[in-house]
Tab-separated table of C-alpha atoms in Angstrom:
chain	number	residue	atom	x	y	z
A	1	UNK	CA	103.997	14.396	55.780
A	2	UNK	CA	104.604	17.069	53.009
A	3	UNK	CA	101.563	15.563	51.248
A	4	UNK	CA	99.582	16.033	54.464
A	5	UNK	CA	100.966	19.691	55.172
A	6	UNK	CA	99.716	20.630	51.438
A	7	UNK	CA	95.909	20.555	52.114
A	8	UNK	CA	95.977	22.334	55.865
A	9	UNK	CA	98.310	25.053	54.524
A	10	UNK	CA	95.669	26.031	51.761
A	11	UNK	CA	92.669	25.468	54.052
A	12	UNK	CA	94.799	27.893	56.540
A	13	UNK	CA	95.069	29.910	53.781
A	14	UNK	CA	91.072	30.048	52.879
A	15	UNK	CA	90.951	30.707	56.565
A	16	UNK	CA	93.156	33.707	56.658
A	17	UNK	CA	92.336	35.485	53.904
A	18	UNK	CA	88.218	34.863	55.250
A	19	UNK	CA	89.509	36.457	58.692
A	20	UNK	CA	90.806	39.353	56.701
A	21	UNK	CA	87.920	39.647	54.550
A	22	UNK	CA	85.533	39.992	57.602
């Protein structure tokens, strides 16, 4: 599961930091 967390936390964190960026 931690393996499968890993990936969507730094694709959430891409996402984030575009959000704030725009």
């Amino acid at each position: 599961v931690s393996d499968n967390i890993k990936p969507y936390s730094s694709s959430l964190k891409i996402y984030y930091i575009t959000v704030g960026n725009v």
